[in-house]
Short mmCIF file of C-alpha atoms in Angstrom, two decimals:
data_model
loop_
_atom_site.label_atom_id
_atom_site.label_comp_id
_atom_site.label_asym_id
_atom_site.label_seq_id
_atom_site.Cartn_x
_atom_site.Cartn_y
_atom_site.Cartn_z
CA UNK A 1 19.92 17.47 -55.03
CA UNK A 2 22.80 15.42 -55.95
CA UNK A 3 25.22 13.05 -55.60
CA UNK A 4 27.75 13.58 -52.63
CA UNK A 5 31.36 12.99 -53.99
CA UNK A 6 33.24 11.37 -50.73
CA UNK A 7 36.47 13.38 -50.11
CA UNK A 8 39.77 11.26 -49.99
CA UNK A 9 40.10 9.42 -46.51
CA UNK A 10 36.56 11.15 -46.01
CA UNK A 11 35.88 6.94 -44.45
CA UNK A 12 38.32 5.07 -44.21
CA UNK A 13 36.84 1.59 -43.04
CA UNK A 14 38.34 0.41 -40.01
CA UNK A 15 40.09 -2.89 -38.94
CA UNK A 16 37.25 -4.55 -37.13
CA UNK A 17 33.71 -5.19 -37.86
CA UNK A 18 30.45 -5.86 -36.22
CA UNK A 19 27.55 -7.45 -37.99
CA UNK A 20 24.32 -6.28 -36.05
CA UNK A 21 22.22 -9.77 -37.27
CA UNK A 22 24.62 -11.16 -34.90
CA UNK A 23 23.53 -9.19 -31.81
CA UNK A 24 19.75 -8.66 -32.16
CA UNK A 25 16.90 -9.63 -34.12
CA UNK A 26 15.77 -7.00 -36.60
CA UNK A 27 11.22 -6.35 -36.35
CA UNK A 28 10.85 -6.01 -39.91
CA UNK A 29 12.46 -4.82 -43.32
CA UNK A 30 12.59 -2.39 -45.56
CA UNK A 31 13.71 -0.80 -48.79
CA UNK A 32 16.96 1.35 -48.72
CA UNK A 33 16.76 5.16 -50.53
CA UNK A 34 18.59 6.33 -53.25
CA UNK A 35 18.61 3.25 -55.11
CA UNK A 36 18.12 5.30 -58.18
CA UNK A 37 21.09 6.82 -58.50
CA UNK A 38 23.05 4.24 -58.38
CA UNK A 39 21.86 1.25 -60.37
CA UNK A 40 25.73 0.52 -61.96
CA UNK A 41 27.00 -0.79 -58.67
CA UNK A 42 23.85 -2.20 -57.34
CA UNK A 43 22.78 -4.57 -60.73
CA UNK A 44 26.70 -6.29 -60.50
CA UNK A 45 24.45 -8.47 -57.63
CA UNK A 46 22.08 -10.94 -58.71
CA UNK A 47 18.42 -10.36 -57.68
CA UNK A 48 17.88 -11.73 -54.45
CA UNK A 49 21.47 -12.39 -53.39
CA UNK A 50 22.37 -11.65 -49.68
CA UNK A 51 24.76 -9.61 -48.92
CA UNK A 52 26.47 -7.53 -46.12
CA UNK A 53 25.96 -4.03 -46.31
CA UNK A 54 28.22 -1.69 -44.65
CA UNK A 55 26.69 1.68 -43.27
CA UNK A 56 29.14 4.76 -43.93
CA UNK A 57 28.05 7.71 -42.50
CA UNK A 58 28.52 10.97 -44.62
CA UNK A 59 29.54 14.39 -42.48
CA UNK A 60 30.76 16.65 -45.54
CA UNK A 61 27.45 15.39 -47.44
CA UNK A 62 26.41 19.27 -48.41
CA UNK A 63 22.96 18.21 -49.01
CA UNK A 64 22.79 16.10 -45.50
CA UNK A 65 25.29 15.92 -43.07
CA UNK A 66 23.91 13.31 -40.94
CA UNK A 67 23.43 11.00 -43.97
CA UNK A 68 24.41 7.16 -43.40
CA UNK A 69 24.99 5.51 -47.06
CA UNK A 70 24.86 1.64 -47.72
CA UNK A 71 28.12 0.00 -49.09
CA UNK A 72 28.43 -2.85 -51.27
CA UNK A 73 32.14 -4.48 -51.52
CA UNK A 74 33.21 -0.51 -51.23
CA UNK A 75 30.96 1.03 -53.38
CA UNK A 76 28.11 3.17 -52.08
CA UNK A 77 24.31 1.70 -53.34
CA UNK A 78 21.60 3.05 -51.43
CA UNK A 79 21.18 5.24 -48.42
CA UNK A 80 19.05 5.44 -44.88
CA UNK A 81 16.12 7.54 -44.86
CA UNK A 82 16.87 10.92 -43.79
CA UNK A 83 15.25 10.52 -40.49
CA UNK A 84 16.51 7.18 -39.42
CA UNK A 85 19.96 8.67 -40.66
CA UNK A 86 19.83 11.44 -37.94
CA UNK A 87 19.69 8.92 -35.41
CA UNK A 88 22.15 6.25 -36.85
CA UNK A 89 24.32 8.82 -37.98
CA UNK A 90 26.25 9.36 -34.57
CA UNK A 91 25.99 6.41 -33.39
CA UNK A 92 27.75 4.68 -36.34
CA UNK A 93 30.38 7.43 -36.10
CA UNK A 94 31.10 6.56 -32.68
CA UNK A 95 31.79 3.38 -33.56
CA UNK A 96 34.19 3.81 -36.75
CA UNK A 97 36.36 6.01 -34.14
CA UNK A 98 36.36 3.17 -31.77
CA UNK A 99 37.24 0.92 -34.59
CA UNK A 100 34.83 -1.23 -35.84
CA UNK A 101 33.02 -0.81 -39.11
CA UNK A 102 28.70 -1.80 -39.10
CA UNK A 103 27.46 -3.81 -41.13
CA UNK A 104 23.84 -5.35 -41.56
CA UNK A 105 22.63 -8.32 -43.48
CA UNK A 106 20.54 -7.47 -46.76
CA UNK A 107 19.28 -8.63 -49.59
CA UNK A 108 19.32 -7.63 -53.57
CA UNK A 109 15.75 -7.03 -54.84
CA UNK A 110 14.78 -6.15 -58.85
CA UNK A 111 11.45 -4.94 -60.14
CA UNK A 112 10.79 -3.64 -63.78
CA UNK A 113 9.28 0.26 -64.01
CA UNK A 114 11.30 1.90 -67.39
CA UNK A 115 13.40 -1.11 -67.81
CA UNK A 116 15.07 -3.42 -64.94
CA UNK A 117 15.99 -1.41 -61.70
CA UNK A 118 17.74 -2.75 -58.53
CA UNK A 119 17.41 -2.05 -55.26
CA UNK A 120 18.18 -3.82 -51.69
CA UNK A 121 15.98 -4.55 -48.95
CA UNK A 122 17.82 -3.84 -45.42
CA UNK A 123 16.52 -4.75 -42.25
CA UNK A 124 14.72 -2.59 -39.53
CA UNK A 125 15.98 -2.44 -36.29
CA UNK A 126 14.14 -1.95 -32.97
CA UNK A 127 14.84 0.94 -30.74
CA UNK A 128 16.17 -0.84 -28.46
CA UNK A 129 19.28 -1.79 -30.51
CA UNK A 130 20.31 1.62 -31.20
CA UNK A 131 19.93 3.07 -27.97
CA UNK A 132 22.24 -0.41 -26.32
CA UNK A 133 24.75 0.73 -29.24
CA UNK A 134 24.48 4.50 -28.42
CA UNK A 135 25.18 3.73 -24.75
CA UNK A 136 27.62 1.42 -25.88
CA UNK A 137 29.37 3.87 -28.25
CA UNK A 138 29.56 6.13 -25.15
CA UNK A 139 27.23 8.91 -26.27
CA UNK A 140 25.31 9.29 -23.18
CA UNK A 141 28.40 10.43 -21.61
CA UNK A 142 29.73 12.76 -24.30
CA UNK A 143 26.02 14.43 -23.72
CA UNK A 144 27.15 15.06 -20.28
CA UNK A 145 29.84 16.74 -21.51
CA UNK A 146 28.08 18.86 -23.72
CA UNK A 147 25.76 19.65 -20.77
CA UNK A 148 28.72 20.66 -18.71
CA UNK A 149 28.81 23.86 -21.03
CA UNK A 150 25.57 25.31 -20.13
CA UNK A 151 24.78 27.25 -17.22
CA UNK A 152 22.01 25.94 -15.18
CA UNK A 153 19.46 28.14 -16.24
CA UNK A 154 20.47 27.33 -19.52
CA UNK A 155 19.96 23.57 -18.56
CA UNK A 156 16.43 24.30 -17.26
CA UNK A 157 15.76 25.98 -20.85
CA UNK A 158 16.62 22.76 -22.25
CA UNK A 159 14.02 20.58 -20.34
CA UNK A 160 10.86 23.10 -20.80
CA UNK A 161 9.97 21.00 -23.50
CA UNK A 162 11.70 18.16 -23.29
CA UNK A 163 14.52 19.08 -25.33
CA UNK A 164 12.68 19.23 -28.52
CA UNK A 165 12.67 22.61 -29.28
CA UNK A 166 15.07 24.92 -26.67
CA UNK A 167 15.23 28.18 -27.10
CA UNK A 168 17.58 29.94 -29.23
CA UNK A 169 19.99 31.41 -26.52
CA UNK A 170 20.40 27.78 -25.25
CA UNK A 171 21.33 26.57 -29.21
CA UNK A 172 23.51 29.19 -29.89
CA UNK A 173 25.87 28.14 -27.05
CA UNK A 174 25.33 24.54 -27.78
CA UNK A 175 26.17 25.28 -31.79
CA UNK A 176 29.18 28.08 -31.00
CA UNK A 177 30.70 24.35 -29.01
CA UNK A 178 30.10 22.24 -31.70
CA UNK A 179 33.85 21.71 -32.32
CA UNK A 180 34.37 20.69 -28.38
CA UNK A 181 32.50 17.70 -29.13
CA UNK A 182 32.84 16.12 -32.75
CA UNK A 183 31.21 12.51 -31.78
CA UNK A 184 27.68 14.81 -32.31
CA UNK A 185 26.69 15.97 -35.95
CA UNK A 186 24.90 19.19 -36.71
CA UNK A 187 23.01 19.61 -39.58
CA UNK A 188 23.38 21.78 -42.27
CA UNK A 189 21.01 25.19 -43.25
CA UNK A 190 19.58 23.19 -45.43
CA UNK A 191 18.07 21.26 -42.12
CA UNK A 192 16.55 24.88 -41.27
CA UNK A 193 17.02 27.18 -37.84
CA UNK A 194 19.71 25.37 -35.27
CA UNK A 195 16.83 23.52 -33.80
CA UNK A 196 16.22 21.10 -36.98
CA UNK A 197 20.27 21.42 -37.03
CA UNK A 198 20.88 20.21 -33.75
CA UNK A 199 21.68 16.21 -33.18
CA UNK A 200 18.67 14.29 -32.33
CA UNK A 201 20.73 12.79 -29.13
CA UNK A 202 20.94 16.06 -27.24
CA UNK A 203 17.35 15.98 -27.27
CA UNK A 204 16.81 12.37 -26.61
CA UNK A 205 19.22 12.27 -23.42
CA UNK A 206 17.18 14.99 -21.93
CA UNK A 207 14.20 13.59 -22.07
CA UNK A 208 15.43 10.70 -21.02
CA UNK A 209 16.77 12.34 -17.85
CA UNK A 210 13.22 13.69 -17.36
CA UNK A 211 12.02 10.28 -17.59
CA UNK A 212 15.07 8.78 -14.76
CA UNK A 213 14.03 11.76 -12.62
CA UNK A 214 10.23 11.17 -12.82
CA UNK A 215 10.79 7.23 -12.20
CA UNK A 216 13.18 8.28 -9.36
CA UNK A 217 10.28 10.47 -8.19
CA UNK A 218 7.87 7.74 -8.74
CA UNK A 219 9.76 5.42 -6.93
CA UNK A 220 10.35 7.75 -3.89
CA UNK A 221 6.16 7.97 -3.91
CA UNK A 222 5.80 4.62 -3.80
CA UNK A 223 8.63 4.02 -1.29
CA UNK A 224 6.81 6.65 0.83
CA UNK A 225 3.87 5.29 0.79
CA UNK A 226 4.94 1.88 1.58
CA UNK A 227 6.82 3.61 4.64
CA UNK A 228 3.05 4.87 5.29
CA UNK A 229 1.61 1.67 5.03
CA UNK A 230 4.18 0.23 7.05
CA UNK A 231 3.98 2.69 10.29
CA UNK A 232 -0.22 2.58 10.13
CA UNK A 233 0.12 -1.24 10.35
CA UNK A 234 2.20 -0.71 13.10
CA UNK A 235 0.68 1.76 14.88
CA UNK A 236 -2.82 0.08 14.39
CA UNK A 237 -1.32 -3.03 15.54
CA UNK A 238 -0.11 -1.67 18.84
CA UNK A 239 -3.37 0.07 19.40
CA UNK A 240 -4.83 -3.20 19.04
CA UNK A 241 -2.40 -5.18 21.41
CA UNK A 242 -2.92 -1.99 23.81
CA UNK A 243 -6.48 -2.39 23.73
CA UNK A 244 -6.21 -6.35 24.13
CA UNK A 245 -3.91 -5.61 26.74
CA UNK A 246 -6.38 -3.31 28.72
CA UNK A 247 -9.41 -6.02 27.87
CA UNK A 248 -7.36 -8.32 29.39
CA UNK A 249 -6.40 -5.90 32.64
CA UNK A 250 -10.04 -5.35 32.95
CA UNK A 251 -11.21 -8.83 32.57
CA UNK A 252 -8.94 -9.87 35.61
CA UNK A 253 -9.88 -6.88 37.79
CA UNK A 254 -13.17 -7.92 36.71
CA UNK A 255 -12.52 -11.64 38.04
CA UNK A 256 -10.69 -10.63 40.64
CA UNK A 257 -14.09 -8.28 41.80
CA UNK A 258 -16.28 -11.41 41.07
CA UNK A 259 -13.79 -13.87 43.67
CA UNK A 260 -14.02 -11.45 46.57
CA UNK A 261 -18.14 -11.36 45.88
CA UNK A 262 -18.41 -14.87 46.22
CA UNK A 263 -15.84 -14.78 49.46
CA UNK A 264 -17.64 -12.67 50.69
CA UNK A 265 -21.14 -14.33 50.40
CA UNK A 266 -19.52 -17.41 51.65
CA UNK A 267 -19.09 -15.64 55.20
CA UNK A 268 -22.88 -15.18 55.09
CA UNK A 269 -22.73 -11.08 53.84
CA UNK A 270 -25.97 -10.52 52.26
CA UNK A 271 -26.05 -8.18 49.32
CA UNK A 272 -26.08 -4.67 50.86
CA UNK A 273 -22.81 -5.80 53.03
CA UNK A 274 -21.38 -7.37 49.55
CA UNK A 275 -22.33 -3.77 48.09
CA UNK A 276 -20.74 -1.55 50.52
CA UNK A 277 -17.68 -3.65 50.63
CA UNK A 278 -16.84 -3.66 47.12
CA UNK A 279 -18.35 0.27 46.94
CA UNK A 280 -21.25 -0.55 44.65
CA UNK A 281 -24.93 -0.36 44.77
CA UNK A 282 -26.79 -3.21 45.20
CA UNK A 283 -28.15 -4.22 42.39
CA UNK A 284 -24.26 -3.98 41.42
CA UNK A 285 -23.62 -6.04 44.06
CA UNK A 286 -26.43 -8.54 42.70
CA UNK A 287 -25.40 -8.70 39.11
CA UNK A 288 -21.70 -9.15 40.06
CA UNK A 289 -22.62 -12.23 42.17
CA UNK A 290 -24.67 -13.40 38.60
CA UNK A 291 -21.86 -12.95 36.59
CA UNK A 292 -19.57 -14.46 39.08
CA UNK A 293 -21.65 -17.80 39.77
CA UNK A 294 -21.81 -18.46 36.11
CA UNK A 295 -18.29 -17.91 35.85
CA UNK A 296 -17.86 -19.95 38.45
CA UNK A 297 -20.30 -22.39 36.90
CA UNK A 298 -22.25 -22.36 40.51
CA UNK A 299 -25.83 -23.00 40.22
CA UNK A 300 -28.00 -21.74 42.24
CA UNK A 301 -30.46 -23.54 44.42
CA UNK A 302 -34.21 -23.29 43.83
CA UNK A 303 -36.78 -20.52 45.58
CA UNK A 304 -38.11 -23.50 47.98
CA UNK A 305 -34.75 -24.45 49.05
CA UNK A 306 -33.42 -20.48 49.20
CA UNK A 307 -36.60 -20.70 51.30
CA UNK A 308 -36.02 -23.12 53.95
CA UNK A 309 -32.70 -21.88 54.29
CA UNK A 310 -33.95 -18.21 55.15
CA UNK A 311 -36.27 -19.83 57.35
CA UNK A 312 -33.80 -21.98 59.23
CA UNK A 313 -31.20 -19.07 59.82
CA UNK A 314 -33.07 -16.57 61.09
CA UNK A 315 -34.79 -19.25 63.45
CA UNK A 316 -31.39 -20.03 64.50
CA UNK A 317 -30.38 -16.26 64.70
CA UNK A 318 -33.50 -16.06 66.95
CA UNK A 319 -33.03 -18.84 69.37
CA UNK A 320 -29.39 -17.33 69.47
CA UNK A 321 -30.97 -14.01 70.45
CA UNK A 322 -33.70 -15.16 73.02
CA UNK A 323 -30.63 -17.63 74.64
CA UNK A 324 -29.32 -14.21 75.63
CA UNK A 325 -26.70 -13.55 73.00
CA UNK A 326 -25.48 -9.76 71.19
CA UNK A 327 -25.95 -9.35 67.96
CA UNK A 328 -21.97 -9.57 67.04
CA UNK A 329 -21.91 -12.93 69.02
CA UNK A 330 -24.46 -14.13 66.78
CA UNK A 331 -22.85 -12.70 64.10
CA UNK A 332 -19.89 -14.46 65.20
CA UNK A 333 -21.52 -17.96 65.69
CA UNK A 334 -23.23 -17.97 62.70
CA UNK A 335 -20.28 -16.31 60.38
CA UNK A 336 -22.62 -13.82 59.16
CA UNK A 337 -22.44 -10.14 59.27
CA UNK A 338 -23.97 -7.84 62.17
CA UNK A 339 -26.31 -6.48 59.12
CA UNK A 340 -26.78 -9.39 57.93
CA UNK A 341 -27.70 -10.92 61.56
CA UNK A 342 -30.22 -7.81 61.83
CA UNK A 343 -31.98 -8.88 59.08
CA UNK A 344 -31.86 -12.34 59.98
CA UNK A 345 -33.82 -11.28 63.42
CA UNK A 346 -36.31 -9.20 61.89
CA UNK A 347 -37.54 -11.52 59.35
CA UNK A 348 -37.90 -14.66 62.56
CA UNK A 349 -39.85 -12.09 64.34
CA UNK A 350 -42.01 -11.35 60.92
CA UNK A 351 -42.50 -15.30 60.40
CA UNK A 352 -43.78 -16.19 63.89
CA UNK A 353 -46.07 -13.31 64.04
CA UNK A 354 -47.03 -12.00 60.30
CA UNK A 355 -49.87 -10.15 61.84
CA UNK A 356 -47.73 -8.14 64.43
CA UNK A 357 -46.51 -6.54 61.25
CA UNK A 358 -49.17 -4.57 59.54
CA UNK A 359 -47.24 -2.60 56.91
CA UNK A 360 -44.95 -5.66 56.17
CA UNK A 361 -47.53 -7.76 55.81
CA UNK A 362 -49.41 -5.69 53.81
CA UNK A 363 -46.68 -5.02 51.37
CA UNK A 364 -46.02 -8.75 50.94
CA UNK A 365 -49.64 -9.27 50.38
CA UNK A 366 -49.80 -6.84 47.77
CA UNK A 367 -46.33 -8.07 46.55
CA UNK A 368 -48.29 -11.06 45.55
CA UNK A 369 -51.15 -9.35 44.24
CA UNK A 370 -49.11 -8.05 41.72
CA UNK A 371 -47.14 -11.44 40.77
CA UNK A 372 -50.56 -12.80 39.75
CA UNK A 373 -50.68 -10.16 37.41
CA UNK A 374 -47.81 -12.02 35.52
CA UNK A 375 -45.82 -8.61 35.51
CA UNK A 376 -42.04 -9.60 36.01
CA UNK A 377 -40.31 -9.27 39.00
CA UNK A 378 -38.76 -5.48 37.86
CA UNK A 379 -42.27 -4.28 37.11
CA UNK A 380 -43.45 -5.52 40.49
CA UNK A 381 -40.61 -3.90 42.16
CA UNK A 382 -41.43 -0.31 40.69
CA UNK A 383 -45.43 -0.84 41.12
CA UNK A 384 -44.22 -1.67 44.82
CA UNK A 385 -43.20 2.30 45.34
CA UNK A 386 -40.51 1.50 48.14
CA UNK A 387 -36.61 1.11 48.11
CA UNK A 388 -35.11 -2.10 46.46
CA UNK A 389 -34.10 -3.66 49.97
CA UNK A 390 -37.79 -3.38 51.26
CA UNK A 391 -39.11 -4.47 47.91
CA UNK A 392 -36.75 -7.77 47.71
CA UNK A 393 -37.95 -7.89 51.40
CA UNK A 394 -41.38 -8.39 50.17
CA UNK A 395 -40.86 -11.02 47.74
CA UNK A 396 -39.25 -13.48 50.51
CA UNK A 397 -42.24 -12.73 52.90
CA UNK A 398 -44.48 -13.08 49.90
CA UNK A 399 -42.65 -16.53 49.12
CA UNK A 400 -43.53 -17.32 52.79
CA UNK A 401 -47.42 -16.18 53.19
CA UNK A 402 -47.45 -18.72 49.89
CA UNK A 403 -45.90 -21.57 51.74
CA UNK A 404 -48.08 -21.17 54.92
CA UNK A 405 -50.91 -21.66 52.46
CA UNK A 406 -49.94 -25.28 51.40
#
């Protein structure tokens, strides 16, 4: 290899300047190429003197044509590395044409191997800085440009592998209109087939178009799902005022069920009457009155007063019946039911006369037979083998065979 010989006006520096040290902060250092070569230049510096070095970029180098060269006061030192040079090399181009010459702090560095050589220590930048001055430099669009050129199956050939390798049909179009776009630099065939050739940003700005359109994807997932989240919440929250809703529908039906019990046990309707009224059975009719006492916070009296207050109505109901009365007269009077009035008469008739009333008195005897047994007052009722109004029957006569005993 040798030493490129710069054609006349091959760079021509232009009128303004931009030191990078003064728009980023490099991650490290490094030592420049090609120091080697040219020593005479180099060693006019004093070891460790800082300097400014200017980066030329080189496109009729015939052994690189993406190489970026070091200047010292006009005169070429060192060079890039030949793969940082493929990516600076464009990028510094662009901005020569837009008229400002780079330049990057550095620093003179000597070391002794076959006499005294010189060499310079330049600074390495982070990605970051060349990509803000590619974008800057306008190469992103200029890529669009190129891409304009391409047909779009031809565009889809350039992202199977995320631009690093297309295939050939796609590079020969891109190299046959090279000349369209002169801010990119091809290599030379010393770089190999057209894919080492071609510029490292055609490559980059497709991949990182893969990456914008996966992000974009990404982001339309997660926006998605967020819209998913959003209508479950929603629809789970108006399940759940729906369902409060009907709770609360049921619980005042429910109430409303539990007032008219109570009304209508406070006209004297027993729990059969309270049953058929409300159309339930009744033991319905019996736990509704439960529920609705203790709503109510009503407390019931005690057996012995229940008792004497059986005992007194249907003696009333009877002197009402032997005074000459009907049965809805009584009824009437006493603001009680006709049922409940029947009942009423029945059970006088049983308490003056228990032994006028063989069966019923036998069933109430062995009603309390069974109590003794300490079974509770279900078990009793199903050992009793007869319908729940004859077997609730029995437990008030039972309650009164008991008190004739005292």
């Amino acid at each position: 290899m040798g030493i490129h010989t710069r054609r006349p006006a091959e760079y021509v520096r232009p009128a303004r300047r931009i030191l990078l040290d003064d728009h980023g902060c490099p991650d490290g250092q490094y030592y420049a190429s090609a120091t080697y070569y040219f020593q005479e230049p180099i060693s006019r510096f004093r070891a460790g003197q800082q300097v400014e070095a200017e980066l030329v970029p080189e496109p009729h180098n015939p052994w690189d044509a993406r190489a970026v060269a070091f200047d010292l006061a006009g005169r070429r030192v060192a060079y890039l590395p030949a793969t940082a040079a493929k990516m600076w090399h464009d990028v510094v181009r662009a901005w020569n044409t837009a008229g400002f010459a780079v330049y990057v702090r550095a620093e003179v560095n000597r070391w002794e191997s076959d006499g005294i050589r010189s060499g310079l220590t330049v600074p390495k930048w982070p990605w970051q800085m060349l990509l803000d001055m590619a974008n800057a430099a306008g190469l992103h669009s200029a890529w669009q440009s190129v891409m304009t050129t391409l047909t779009e199956e031809q565009r889809l050939l350039m992202r199977q592998d995320g631009g690093y390798t297309p295939a050939a049909s796609v590079l020969k179009v891109l190299h046959n209109h090279r000349d369209q776009h002169p801010v990119f630099t091809w290599g030379t065939t010393r770089d190999g087939d057209l894919g080492g050739r071609m510029p490292f940003w055609y490559g980059y700005f497709v991949r990182e178009q893969i990456r914008h359109e996966r992000q974009e994807q990404q982001d339309h997932r997660r926006f998605a799902r967020a819209m998913k989240s959003a209508l479950t919440r929603a629809f789970h929250d108006e399940i759940k005022r729906r369902t409060e809703q009907e709770r609360e529908q049921a619980r005042l039906r429910r109430r409303h069920r539990e007032q008219e019990a109570l009304r209508l046990k406070e006209e004297g309707l027993g729990n059969r009457d309270i049953a058929a009224a409300l159309d339930l059975t009744p033991r319905q009719a019996e736990g509704l009155l439960h529920r609705a006492r203790k709503t109510a916070g009503i407390t019931l009296p005690h057996n012995e007063d229940l008792q004497k207050e059986r005992l007194n109505a249907a003696a009333q109901a009877l002197l009402h019946k032997r005074s000459g009365m009907a049965r809805t007269q009584i009824a009437k009077t006493m603001g009680r039911s006709v049922e409940s009035v029947k009942e009423l008469l029945q059970d006088a008739v049983f308490y003056e006369a228990p032994e006028d009333h063989p069966e019923r008195l036998a069933l109430a005897r062995r009603c309390i037979t069974l109590r003794n047994t300490h079974l509770n007052k279900e078990a009793v009722m199903k050992e009793l083998q007869v319908t729940r109004g004859k077997a609730l029957r029995a437990f008030r006569d039972a309650a009164f065979l008991e008190s004739q005993r005292h």
